[in-house]
Amino acid sequence: MDVFSDPANRDVYITGFLWILKLTLAGGVGALVLGVLLAAMRVSPVPVLRGFGTAWVNIFRNTPLTLIIFFCYFGLFSTLGLSLADDIDLNNFWLGVVGLSVYTAAFVCEAIRSGINTVPPGQAEAARAIGMSFRQTLTIIVLPQAGRAVIAPLGSILIALCKNSTIVGTIGLMESSNAMKDLINANGDAVIPIFLVFAGTFAVVLIPTGYAFGWLANRLAVKR
Amino acid sequence: MRITRLAATLGALTMALAVAACGGDDEGSGSGSSGAKGIEGKAAGGKLVIGVKADQPGLGLQSGSTYTGFDVEIGKIIAKGLGVPESGIEWKTTVSANREPYIQQGQVDIVVATYTINDERKKVVNFAGPYFIAGQDLLVPTNSTITGPESLAGKRVCSVSGSTPAKRIQTEYKDAKLQQFDTYSKCVTALAGGQVDAVTTDDIILAGYAAQDQYAGKFKVVGKPFSEEPYGIGLKKDDSAGCNKINDILKAAATDGSYKKAWDDTLGKSGTAAPELDASKLSNCA
């Protein structure tokens, strides 16, 4: 492990994982907001919105994330000129967040839609019966119950998102996978230790995350 | 029941015989060979696995299943010097980050892939050569005002993540904004699109890109190298004999004209005259 006793190398390692953390958080928030909106569209009574939601899910769920991230740089930024920050790293970071959110939202949407199916139809009917609008029914009655049913699947999506964040390295952000490549290139004699430390870090962060979501899911489940 | 027992006995006998036969064979060939290890031993079998780059026009470029470029020609010269026919060479694509592991694990016998000799790498692998001395330079659009590394302040510079050129920009030219991709081709695409102001790596790699048909006349190499990158041929750390043998082959290639021919057939097409191979510098073997 003497590779990591060099402060410069430790810096590369820490920066790499900080980027992963930031990507996961920003991407997760983006995906959750977008995903809930998409789920609302998919169950709404308006055909156009339903179509839009279905199209989104089918397109992005079935496109490789690498392509989406790649498109964010060479399509959105290069060709269409969508610059999200002046700093190169920040710009790549936000482009990555856009790609991750757009992609992960498709999965969040499907998870929430399955949660909505666990809410007995009587709940929505009762809400309508006392005069609530579609929006009120969804936000006050259905979504809170649906949300509590899908905490475990959302946890899985978050874990996947965290690992997927490494793909933003393809457009040049010095996240963990690029940091690992950097260290391996400079320390060809320590490939296995470097690899184990990077893989291990993901395990150390993500295994407790998985358990935390499992615990939360048990705590908050709507007991029927 | 009896049949199975018979079969089992027969099977065991056959295996015992086979094992005995194998052992005998091994002993025979072991005492018969000259005892050469490393690449010389491998070459005696008429085969050699050579690691080259696959995405660097003029140096190591893969199209379909064939590789072309200066590094590839150097690889052929070495194979020939070791007595391996061209049909006995297996080319393997290496990228910057996997060259040392490939050599250590024995996935390749030698690496000829724009491989800069430096002290860190010498700790793990042996270097024959250098067969060429490159220098880090900048590739810019034809009408660019960048004249060298000192005019990079505030400019966007692209290089490959984890590479020596990228590291040099990070440590020595901190005012430049560094964009890193995993391949130089992405950098060149970004340069063509105007997202970066310059691409940096070794001059001959850049010359190879500038000479590509689709970019002809659009880019120029600044021509002020700001580092020295001696390209070596990587092989196993403990293979000193093989290393010295490659140096001998290189020396011979410099005098009999095959080195110059390798250059003229590949990078020489850009109009640059063949470099001199300085035999006094072939002193990196451990």
Short mmCIF file of C-alpha atoms in Angstrom, two decimals:
data_model
loop_
_atom_site.label_atom_id
_atom_site.label_comp_id
_atom_site.label_asym_id
_atom_site.label_seq_id
_atom_site.Cartn_x
_atom_site.Cartn_y
_atom_site.Cartn_z
CA MET A 1 0.00 0.00 0.00
CA ASP A 2 3.01 2.32 -0.16
CA VAL A 3 1.46 3.82 -3.30
CA PHE A 4 -1.03 5.60 -1.07
CA SER A 5 1.55 6.85 1.42
CA ASP A 6 2.55 9.43 -1.20
CA PRO A 7 0.36 12.50 -0.49
CA ALA A 8 0.08 13.34 -4.20
CA ASN A 9 -1.34 9.88 -4.90
CA ARG A 10 -3.66 10.07 -1.92
CA ASP A 11 -4.89 13.36 -3.28
CA VAL A 12 -5.70 11.76 -6.65
CA TYR A 13 -7.60 9.00 -4.86
CA ILE A 14 -9.59 11.35 -2.62
CA THR A 15 -10.45 13.78 -5.42
CA GLY A 16 -11.62 10.86 -7.54
CA PHE A 17 -14.05 9.64 -4.92
CA LEU A 18 -15.23 13.15 -4.02
CA TRP A 19 -16.29 13.58 -7.66
CA ILE A 20 -18.15 10.24 -7.48
CA LEU A 21 -19.91 11.38 -4.34
CA LYS A 22 -20.91 14.72 -5.84
CA LEU A 23 -22.08 13.05 -9.06
CA THR A 24 -24.17 10.57 -7.07
CA LEU A 25 -25.77 13.27 -4.94
CA ALA A 26 -26.49 15.73 -7.75
CA GLY A 27 -27.50 12.98 -10.16
CA GLY A 28 -29.67 11.38 -7.51
CA VAL A 29 -31.56 14.58 -6.74
CA GLY A 30 -32.02 15.29 -10.45
CA ALA A 31 -33.17 11.75 -11.15
CA LEU A 32 -35.61 11.74 -8.23
CA VAL A 33 -37.27 15.01 -9.26
CA LEU A 34 -37.40 14.04 -12.93
CA GLY A 35 -38.48 10.49 -12.10
CA VAL A 36 -41.41 11.58 -9.93
CA LEU A 37 -42.54 14.00 -12.63
CA LEU A 38 -42.30 11.27 -15.25
CA ALA A 39 -44.22 8.83 -13.04
CA ALA A 40 -46.94 11.45 -12.57
CA MET A 41 -47.08 11.89 -16.33
CA ARG A 42 -47.35 8.17 -16.93
CA VAL A 43 -50.39 7.82 -14.65
CA SER A 44 -52.00 11.11 -15.64
CA PRO A 45 -55.27 11.23 -17.61
CA VAL A 46 -53.66 13.33 -20.40
CA PRO A 47 -52.62 11.07 -23.34
CA VAL A 48 -49.85 13.41 -24.57
CA LEU A 49 -48.16 13.41 -21.17
CA ARG A 50 -48.56 9.64 -20.88
CA GLY A 51 -46.95 9.25 -24.30
CA PHE A 52 -44.10 11.57 -23.38
CA GLY A 53 -43.39 9.64 -20.18
CA THR A 54 -43.49 6.29 -21.97
CA ALA A 55 -41.19 7.54 -24.72
CA TRP A 56 -38.69 8.91 -22.19
CA VAL A 57 -38.54 5.69 -20.22
CA ASN A 58 -38.23 3.48 -23.29
CA ILE A 59 -35.58 5.62 -24.97
CA PHE A 60 -33.29 6.26 -22.03
CA ARG A 61 -33.71 2.94 -20.26
CA ASN A 62 -32.58 1.16 -23.42
CA THR A 63 -29.66 3.40 -24.39
CA PRO A 64 -26.21 2.60 -23.00
CA LEU A 65 -25.21 5.18 -20.42
CA THR A 66 -21.82 5.60 -22.08
CA LEU A 67 -23.56 6.85 -25.21
CA ILE A 68 -25.72 9.26 -23.22
CA ILE A 69 -22.73 10.74 -21.38
CA PHE A 70 -20.76 10.88 -24.60
CA PHE A 71 -23.66 12.68 -26.27
CA CYS A 72 -23.79 15.18 -23.40
CA TYR A 73 -20.23 16.25 -24.22
CA PHE A 74 -20.02 15.94 -27.99
CA GLY A 75 -23.69 16.61 -28.71
CA LEU A 76 -24.96 19.09 -26.11
CA PHE A 77 -21.67 20.88 -25.45
CA SER A 78 -19.61 20.53 -28.63
CA THR A 79 -22.31 20.80 -31.23
CA LEU A 80 -25.16 22.65 -29.54
CA GLY A 81 -22.90 24.86 -27.42
CA LEU A 82 -24.58 24.15 -24.08
CA SER A 83 -21.89 25.26 -21.67
CA LEU A 84 -22.79 24.70 -18.02
CA ALA A 85 -19.69 26.20 -16.38
CA ASP A 86 -16.49 27.96 -17.38
CA ASP A 87 -14.24 25.65 -15.47
CA ILE A 88 -13.48 22.51 -17.47
CA ASP A 89 -13.96 20.07 -14.61
CA LEU A 90 -17.18 21.74 -13.46
CA ASN A 91 -18.55 21.83 -16.98
CA ASN A 92 -17.84 18.12 -17.43
CA PHE A 93 -19.32 17.47 -14.00
CA TRP A 94 -22.62 19.18 -14.80
CA LEU A 95 -22.80 17.59 -18.24
CA GLY A 96 -22.32 14.28 -16.46
CA VAL A 97 -25.06 15.12 -13.96
CA VAL A 98 -27.44 15.87 -16.85
CA GLY A 99 -26.65 12.52 -18.45
CA LEU A 100 -26.91 10.56 -15.21
CA SER A 101 -30.19 12.25 -14.21
CA VAL A 102 -31.82 11.75 -17.56
CA TYR A 103 -30.83 8.07 -17.58
CA THR A 104 -31.55 7.24 -13.94
CA ALA A 105 -34.90 9.10 -14.02
CA ALA A 106 -36.21 6.39 -16.35
CA PHE A 107 -35.55 3.77 -13.65
CA VAL A 108 -36.87 5.97 -10.82
CA CYS A 109 -40.05 6.53 -12.84
CA GLU A 110 -40.61 2.82 -13.25
CA ALA A 111 -39.94 2.13 -9.56
CA ILE A 112 -42.43 4.79 -8.49
CA ARG A 113 -45.00 3.58 -10.98
CA SER A 114 -44.73 0.11 -9.49
CA GLY A 115 -45.16 1.72 -6.06
CA ILE A 116 -48.32 3.42 -7.24
CA ASN A 117 -49.66 -0.02 -8.19
CA THR A 118 -49.28 -1.12 -4.57
CA VAL A 119 -51.69 1.59 -3.40
CA PRO A 120 -55.21 0.11 -3.35
CA PRO A 121 -57.44 1.76 -5.98
CA GLY A 122 -59.95 2.54 -3.21
CA GLN A 123 -57.56 5.20 -1.87
CA ALA A 124 -57.69 7.21 -5.11
CA GLU A 125 -61.42 6.61 -5.50
CA ALA A 126 -62.07 7.87 -1.98
CA ALA A 127 -59.93 10.94 -2.66
CA ARG A 128 -61.87 11.70 -5.81
CA ALA A 129 -65.13 11.11 -3.98
CA ILE A 130 -64.40 13.93 -1.53
CA GLY A 131 -63.68 16.25 -4.46
CA MET A 132 -59.90 16.21 -4.74
CA SER A 133 -58.34 17.03 -8.13
CA PHE A 134 -55.93 14.66 -9.91
CA ARG A 135 -52.97 16.64 -8.64
CA GLN A 136 -54.24 16.58 -5.05
CA THR A 137 -55.04 12.88 -5.21
CA LEU A 138 -51.55 12.13 -6.48
CA THR A 139 -49.51 14.38 -4.21
CA ILE A 140 -51.50 14.05 -0.98
CA ILE A 141 -52.86 10.50 -1.11
CA VAL A 142 -51.13 8.25 -3.64
CA LEU A 143 -47.48 9.34 -3.91
CA PRO A 144 -46.75 9.37 -0.14
CA GLN A 145 -47.97 5.80 0.14
CA ALA A 146 -46.27 4.76 -3.11
CA GLY A 147 -42.99 6.40 -2.03
CA ARG A 148 -42.86 4.42 1.19
CA ALA A 149 -43.35 1.20 -0.74
CA VAL A 150 -40.44 1.78 -3.12
CA ILE A 151 -37.67 2.79 -0.73
CA ALA A 152 -35.77 -0.48 -1.21
CA PRO A 153 -35.87 -0.36 -5.04
CA LEU A 154 -34.86 3.31 -4.94
CA GLY A 155 -31.89 2.27 -2.81
CA SER A 156 -30.86 -0.20 -5.51
CA ILE A 157 -31.15 2.54 -8.11
CA LEU A 158 -29.01 4.86 -5.98
CA ILE A 159 -26.33 2.18 -5.63
CA ALA A 160 -26.36 1.60 -9.38
CA LEU A 161 -26.16 5.36 -9.92
CA CYS A 162 -23.11 5.63 -7.69
CA LYS A 163 -21.29 2.98 -9.68
CA ASN A 164 -22.53 4.39 -13.00
CA SER A 165 -20.98 7.73 -12.06
CA THR A 166 -17.59 6.33 -13.08
CA ILE A 167 -18.74 6.56 -16.69
CA VAL A 168 -18.49 10.36 -16.52
CA GLY A 169 -14.76 9.67 -16.70
CA THR A 170 -15.28 9.10 -20.42
CA ILE A 171 -15.71 12.85 -20.92
CA GLY A 172 -12.65 13.64 -18.88
CA LEU A 173 -13.74 14.20 -15.30
CA MET A 174 -11.01 12.91 -12.99
CA GLU A 175 -13.41 10.67 -11.10
CA SER A 176 -12.38 7.41 -9.46
CA SER A 177 -11.90 5.29 -12.59
CA ASN A 178 -9.71 7.95 -14.21
CA ALA A 179 -7.88 8.41 -10.93
CA MET A 180 -7.24 4.68 -10.82
CA LYS A 181 -5.92 4.71 -14.40
CA ASP A 182 -3.70 7.63 -13.47
CA LEU A 183 -2.20 5.81 -10.50
CA ILE A 184 -1.76 2.53 -12.37
CA ASN A 185 -0.01 4.28 -15.24
CA ALA A 186 2.49 5.83 -12.84
CA ASN A 187 2.87 2.76 -10.59
CA GLY A 188 2.92 -0.25 -12.85
CA ASP A 189 4.27 -2.40 -10.03
CA ALA A 190 1.24 -1.94 -7.79
CA VAL A 191 -1.69 -2.65 -10.10
CA ILE A 192 -3.43 -5.15 -7.85
CA PRO A 193 -3.22 -3.12 -4.59
CA ILE A 194 -4.47 0.00 -6.38
CA PHE A 195 -7.33 -1.92 -7.93
CA LEU A 196 -8.29 -3.50 -4.63
CA VAL A 197 -8.31 -0.15 -2.82
CA PHE A 198 -10.55 1.44 -5.44
CA ALA A 199 -12.93 -1.51 -5.64
CA GLY A 200 -12.89 -1.78 -1.84
CA THR A 201 -13.83 1.85 -1.40
CA PHE A 202 -16.97 1.34 -3.44
CA ALA A 203 -17.86 -1.71 -1.35
CA VAL A 204 -17.21 0.13 1.91
CA VAL A 205 -19.49 2.99 0.88
CA LEU A 206 -22.21 1.00 -0.84
CA ILE A 207 -22.76 -2.04 1.36
CA PRO A 208 -23.86 0.09 4.36
CA THR A 209 -25.97 2.17 1.97
CA GLY A 210 -27.79 -0.98 0.94
CA TYR A 211 -28.43 -1.97 4.56
CA ALA A 212 -29.56 1.55 5.45
CA PHE A 213 -32.15 1.50 2.70
CA GLY A 214 -33.31 -1.94 3.78
CA TRP A 215 -33.75 -0.70 7.33
CA LEU A 216 -35.56 2.45 6.17
CA ALA A 217 -37.84 0.39 3.96
CA ASN A 218 -38.84 -1.73 6.96
CA ARG A 219 -39.34 1.28 9.19
CA LEU A 220 -41.43 3.29 6.77
CA ALA A 221 -43.39 0.57 5.01
CA VAL A 222 -47.14 1.07 4.97
CA LYS A 223 -48.39 -1.96 6.87
CA ARG A 224 -51.48 -3.30 5.19
CA MET B 1 -19.93 -54.09 -12.58
CA ARG B 2 -17.01 -56.02 -13.94
CA ILE B 3 -17.00 -53.98 -17.10
CA THR B 4 -16.81 -50.73 -15.21
CA ARG B 5 -13.99 -51.98 -13.08
CA LEU B 6 -12.16 -53.10 -16.20
CA ALA B 7 -12.74 -49.77 -17.86
CA ALA B 8 -11.51 -47.92 -14.78
CA THR B 9 -8.35 -49.99 -14.64
CA LEU B 10 -7.71 -49.47 -18.33
CA GLY B 11 -8.35 -45.74 -17.96
CA ALA B 12 -5.96 -45.45 -15.06
CA LEU B 13 -3.31 -47.39 -16.96
CA THR B 14 -3.69 -45.23 -20.04
CA MET B 15 -3.39 -42.07 -17.98
CA ALA B 16 -0.34 -43.37 -16.16
CA LEU B 17 1.27 -44.18 -19.47
CA ALA B 18 0.36 -40.82 -20.92
CA VAL B 19 1.80 -39.01 -17.92
CA ALA B 20 4.98 -41.06 -18.12
CA ALA B 21 5.26 -40.31 -21.82
CA CYS B 22 4.78 -36.60 -21.20
CA GLY B 23 7.46 -36.60 -18.54
CA GLY B 24 9.89 -38.30 -20.88
CA ASP B 25 9.15 -35.78 -23.61
CA ASP B 26 9.72 -32.84 -21.33
CA GLU B 27 13.05 -34.10 -20.16
CA GLY B 28 14.15 -34.64 -23.72
CA SER B 29 13.38 -31.12 -24.94
CA GLY B 30 14.68 -29.58 -21.72
CA SER B 31 18.13 -31.04 -22.05
CA GLY B 32 18.17 -30.42 -25.78
CA SER B 33 17.51 -26.64 -25.75
CA SER B 34 20.25 -24.08 -25.26
CA GLY B 35 18.62 -22.95 -22.01
CA ALA B 36 17.86 -19.44 -23.31
CA LYS B 37 15.10 -17.72 -21.39
CA GLY B 38 13.20 -14.48 -21.96
CA ILE B 39 12.42 -13.29 -25.47
CA GLU B 40 15.34 -15.13 -27.02
CA GLY B 41 13.93 -18.40 -25.77
CA LYS B 42 10.47 -17.41 -26.98
CA ALA B 43 11.80 -16.33 -30.36
CA ALA B 44 13.56 -19.66 -30.79
CA GLY B 45 10.07 -21.15 -31.00
CA GLY B 46 9.37 -18.88 -33.96
CA LYS B 47 6.74 -16.79 -32.17
CA LEU B 48 6.68 -13.35 -30.60
CA VAL B 49 3.85 -11.30 -29.10
CA ILE B 50 4.37 -7.58 -29.61
CA GLY B 51 2.31 -4.90 -27.89
CA VAL B 52 1.60 -1.80 -29.99
CA LYS B 53 -0.78 1.15 -29.88
CA ALA B 54 -3.84 0.86 -32.08
CA ASP B 55 -4.99 4.45 -32.34
CA GLN B 56 -1.97 6.48 -33.32
CA PRO B 57 -1.69 7.19 -37.01
CA GLY B 58 1.88 6.91 -38.29
CA LEU B 59 3.05 5.07 -35.18
CA GLY B 60 0.70 2.25 -34.37
CA LEU B 61 -2.67 2.20 -36.07
CA GLN B 62 -5.02 -0.72 -36.34
CA SER B 63 -7.28 -1.06 -39.34
CA GLY B 64 -9.15 -4.30 -39.39
CA SER B 65 -6.71 -6.94 -38.22
CA THR B 66 -3.57 -5.27 -39.55
CA TYR B 67 -1.36 -2.80 -37.74
CA THR B 68 0.70 -0.11 -39.49
CA GLY B 69 3.12 2.57 -38.37
CA PHE B 70 6.67 3.29 -37.28
CA ASP B 71 6.41 1.35 -34.01
CA VAL B 72 5.04 -1.61 -35.94
CA GLU B 73 7.96 -1.48 -38.38
CA ILE B 74 10.41 -1.35 -35.48
CA GLY B 75 8.65 -4.37 -34.02
CA LYS B 76 9.11 -6.21 -37.35
CA ILE B 77 12.82 -5.32 -37.43
CA ILE B 78 13.30 -6.72 -33.93
CA ALA B 79 11.36 -9.88 -34.72
CA LYS B 80 13.45 -10.39 -37.84
CA GLY B 81 16.65 -9.86 -35.85
CA LEU B 82 15.50 -12.51 -33.40
CA GLY B 83 14.79 -14.90 -36.23
CA VAL B 84 11.01 -14.73 -36.06
CA PRO B 85 9.24 -14.61 -39.43
CA GLU B 86 6.57 -11.94 -39.93
CA SER B 87 3.90 -14.63 -39.82
CA GLY B 88 5.10 -15.58 -36.33
CA ILE B 89 4.36 -12.15 -34.87
CA GLU B 90 1.20 -11.74 -32.89
CA TRP B 91 0.26 -8.07 -32.52
CA LYS B 92 -1.58 -7.07 -29.39
CA THR B 93 -3.15 -3.70 -28.68
CA THR B 94 -1.80 -1.99 -25.58
CA VAL B 95 -2.95 1.32 -24.16
CA SER B 96 -0.79 3.58 -22.05
CA ALA B 97 -2.05 2.27 -18.72
CA ASN B 98 -1.67 -1.45 -19.33
CA ARG B 99 1.83 -1.70 -20.76
CA GLU B 100 3.67 -2.60 -17.55
CA PRO B 101 1.07 -5.12 -16.38
CA TYR B 102 1.04 -6.79 -19.81
CA ILE B 103 4.81 -7.19 -19.74
CA GLN B 104 4.84 -8.43 -16.16
CA GLN B 105 2.07 -10.94 -16.72
CA GLY B 106 3.69 -12.18 -19.90
CA GLN B 107 0.70 -11.25 -22.09
CA VAL B 108 3.18 -9.61 -24.46
CA ASP B 109 6.86 -10.36 -24.97
CA ILE B 110 7.89 -6.86 -25.94
CA VAL B 111 6.10 -3.51 -26.11
CA VAL B 112 6.79 -1.01 -28.88
CA ALA B 113 4.13 1.57 -28.17
CA THR B 114 5.40 5.17 -27.87
CA TYR B 115 6.80 3.94 -24.59
CA THR B 116 8.76 6.67 -22.81
CA ILE B 117 11.69 5.40 -20.77
CA ASN B 118 11.60 6.80 -17.24
CA ASP B 119 12.88 5.86 -13.82
CA GLU B 120 9.54 4.77 -12.36
CA ARG B 121 8.91 2.40 -15.22
CA LYS B 122 12.49 1.11 -15.07
CA LYS B 123 11.67 -0.21 -11.61
CA VAL B 124 9.24 -2.70 -13.15
CA VAL B 125 10.35 -3.34 -16.71
CA ASN B 126 13.52 -3.39 -18.76
CA PHE B 127 14.00 -0.94 -21.62
CA ALA B 128 15.93 -1.49 -24.81
CA GLY B 129 16.52 1.58 -26.90
CA PRO B 130 15.73 4.43 -27.13
CA TYR B 131 15.04 4.00 -30.83
CA PHE B 132 13.58 7.47 -31.15
CA ILE B 133 13.54 10.65 -29.09
CA ALA B 134 10.28 12.55 -29.19
CA GLY B 135 9.32 15.73 -27.36
CA GLN B 136 6.05 16.98 -25.96
CA ASP B 137 4.53 19.54 -28.28
CA LEU B 138 1.20 21.20 -29.07
CA LEU B 139 -1.25 20.64 -31.88
CA VAL B 140 -3.29 23.77 -32.62
CA PRO B 141 -5.60 25.04 -35.35
CA THR B 142 -3.69 26.56 -38.27
CA ASN B 143 -4.74 30.12 -37.37
CA SER B 144 -4.04 29.79 -33.63
CA THR B 145 -1.96 32.34 -31.72
CA ILE B 146 -0.45 29.73 -29.40
CA THR B 147 3.30 29.69 -29.92
CA GLY B 148 4.44 27.35 -27.20
CA PRO B 149 3.69 26.07 -23.71
CA GLU B 150 4.24 29.52 -22.16
CA SER B 151 1.29 30.97 -24.09
CA LEU B 152 -1.11 28.37 -22.69
CA ALA B 153 -2.36 30.42 -19.71
CA GLY B 154 -6.15 30.35 -19.64
CA LYS B 155 -6.32 28.11 -22.70
CA ARG B 156 -7.99 24.75 -22.81
CA VAL B 157 -5.52 21.98 -23.45
CA CYS B 158 -6.48 18.39 -24.10
CA SER B 159 -4.54 15.24 -23.39
CA VAL B 160 -5.12 11.65 -22.38
CA SER B 161 -5.95 10.99 -18.74
CA GLY B 162 -3.13 9.36 -16.85
CA SER B 163 -0.52 10.09 -19.52
CA THR B 164 2.87 11.72 -18.98
CA PRO B 165 1.99 14.78 -21.12
CA ALA B 166 -1.18 15.37 -19.08
CA LYS B 167 0.79 15.16 -15.85
CA ARG B 168 3.38 17.64 -17.15
CA ILE B 169 0.67 20.20 -17.96
CA GLN B 170 -0.84 19.73 -14.49
CA THR B 171 2.44 20.22 -12.67
CA GLU B 172 4.43 22.63 -14.84
CA TYR B 173 1.83 24.72 -16.66
CA LYS B 174 -0.79 25.19 -13.98
CA ASP B 175 -2.40 28.19 -15.73
CA ALA B 176 -3.59 26.01 -18.56
CA LYS B 177 -7.00 24.38 -18.24
CA LEU B 178 -6.61 20.68 -18.78
CA GLN B 179 -9.34 18.62 -20.43
CA GLN B 180 -8.65 14.90 -20.24
CA PHE B 181 -10.09 12.15 -22.39
CA ASP B 182 -9.31 8.48 -22.60
CA THR B 183 -8.09 8.66 -26.20
CA TYR B 184 -6.29 11.24 -28.31
CA SER B 185 -8.86 10.85 -31.06
CA LYS B 186 -11.48 12.41 -28.75
CA CYS B 187 -9.06 15.29 -28.09
CA VAL B 188 -8.59 15.83 -31.81
CA THR B 189 -12.36 15.80 -32.33
CA ALA B 190 -12.73 18.40 -29.58
CA LEU B 191 -9.98 20.48 -31.18
CA ALA B 192 -11.75 20.31 -34.52
CA GLY B 193 -14.97 21.43 -32.81
CA GLY B 194 -13.26 24.28 -31.00
CA GLN B 195 -13.96 23.07 -27.44
CA VAL B 196 -10.23 22.95 -26.71
CA ASP B 197 -7.50 25.28 -27.94
CA ALA B 198 -4.71 22.75 -28.16
CA VAL B 199 -3.93 19.07 -27.92
CA THR B 200 -0.69 18.07 -26.29
CA THR B 201 1.43 14.95 -26.44
CA ASP B 202 4.62 13.86 -28.18
CA ASP B 203 5.39 15.69 -31.42
CA ILE B 204 5.36 12.69 -33.72
CA ILE B 205 2.01 11.48 -32.42
CA LEU B 206 0.62 14.94 -33.17
CA ALA B 207 2.26 14.96 -36.59
CA GLY B 208 0.48 11.70 -37.31
CA TYR B 209 -2.91 13.23 -36.49
CA ALA B 210 -2.20 16.43 -38.41
CA ALA B 211 -1.36 14.36 -41.46
CA GLN B 212 -4.69 12.48 -41.42
CA ASP B 213 -6.76 13.11 -44.51
CA GLN B 214 -9.82 14.50 -42.75
CA TYR B 215 -7.75 17.12 -40.89
CA ALA B 216 -5.34 18.05 -43.68
CA GLY B 217 -4.52 21.77 -43.54
CA LYS B 218 -6.63 22.42 -40.42
CA PHE B 219 -4.04 21.81 -37.73
CA LYS B 220 -0.37 22.50 -37.23
CA VAL B 221 2.20 21.25 -34.76
CA VAL B 222 3.72 24.24 -32.95
CA GLY B 223 7.21 22.75 -33.25
CA LYS B 224 8.67 23.81 -29.91
CA PRO B 225 9.15 20.57 -28.03
CA PHE B 226 9.31 21.17 -24.27
CA SER B 227 10.39 17.78 -23.02
CA GLU B 228 12.46 14.80 -24.06
CA GLU B 229 10.67 11.51 -24.43
CA PRO B 230 13.05 8.70 -25.27
CA TYR B 231 10.98 5.87 -26.73
CA GLY B 232 12.11 2.46 -25.56
CA ILE B 233 11.15 -1.12 -26.13
CA GLY B 234 9.75 -2.63 -22.97
CA LEU B 235 10.43 -6.18 -21.91
CA LYS B 236 10.56 -8.24 -18.74
CA LYS B 237 12.63 -6.84 -15.90
CA ASP B 238 14.88 -9.89 -15.57
CA ASP B 239 15.54 -10.30 -19.29
CA SER B 240 18.86 -8.45 -19.59
CA ALA B 241 20.12 -10.74 -22.33
CA GLY B 242 17.06 -10.06 -24.46
CA CYS B 243 17.41 -6.35 -23.83
CA ASN B 244 21.01 -6.26 -25.02
CA LYS B 245 20.08 -8.40 -27.99
CA ILE B 246 17.43 -5.86 -29.05
CA ASN B 247 19.97 -3.06 -28.76
CA ASP B 248 22.29 -4.99 -31.05
CA ILE B 249 19.46 -5.45 -33.52
CA LEU B 250 18.71 -1.71 -33.41
CA LYS B 251 22.37 -0.86 -34.02
CA ALA B 252 22.45 -3.17 -36.98
CA ALA B 253 19.20 -1.69 -38.31
CA ALA B 254 20.68 1.81 -38.14
CA THR B 255 23.69 0.84 -40.24
CA ASP B 256 21.99 -1.40 -42.81
CA GLY B 257 19.31 1.17 -43.64
CA SER B 258 16.26 -0.76 -42.40
CA TYR B 259 15.71 1.82 -39.64
CA LYS B 260 15.61 4.64 -42.19
CA LYS B 261 13.31 2.58 -44.40
CA ALA B 262 10.93 2.02 -41.50
CA TRP B 263 10.76 5.78 -40.99
CA ASP B 264 10.40 6.64 -44.66
CA ASP B 265 7.55 4.15 -45.08
CA THR B 266 5.55 5.60 -42.20
CA LEU B 267 6.16 8.94 -40.46
CA GLY B 268 8.56 10.04 -43.17
CA LYS B 269 5.56 10.53 -45.44
CA SER B 270 4.83 13.75 -43.53
CA GLY B 271 8.06 15.14 -45.01
CA THR B 272 10.24 14.90 -41.93
CA ALA B 273 13.68 13.46 -42.58
CA ALA B 274 14.62 10.25 -40.81
CA PRO B 275 16.22 10.79 -37.41
CA GLU B 276 19.66 9.46 -36.56
CA LEU B 277 19.68 6.53 -34.18
CA ASP B 278 22.29 7.43 -31.56
CA ALA B 279 23.95 4.15 -30.59
CA SER B 280 25.67 5.73 -27.59
CA LYS B 281 22.29 6.19 -25.90
CA LEU B 282 21.34 2.52 -26.03
CA SER B 283 22.28 2.07 -22.41
CA ASN B 284 19.08 1.48 -20.49
CA CYS B 285 19.27 -2.27 -20.07
CA ALA B 286 19.30 -3.32 -16.46
#
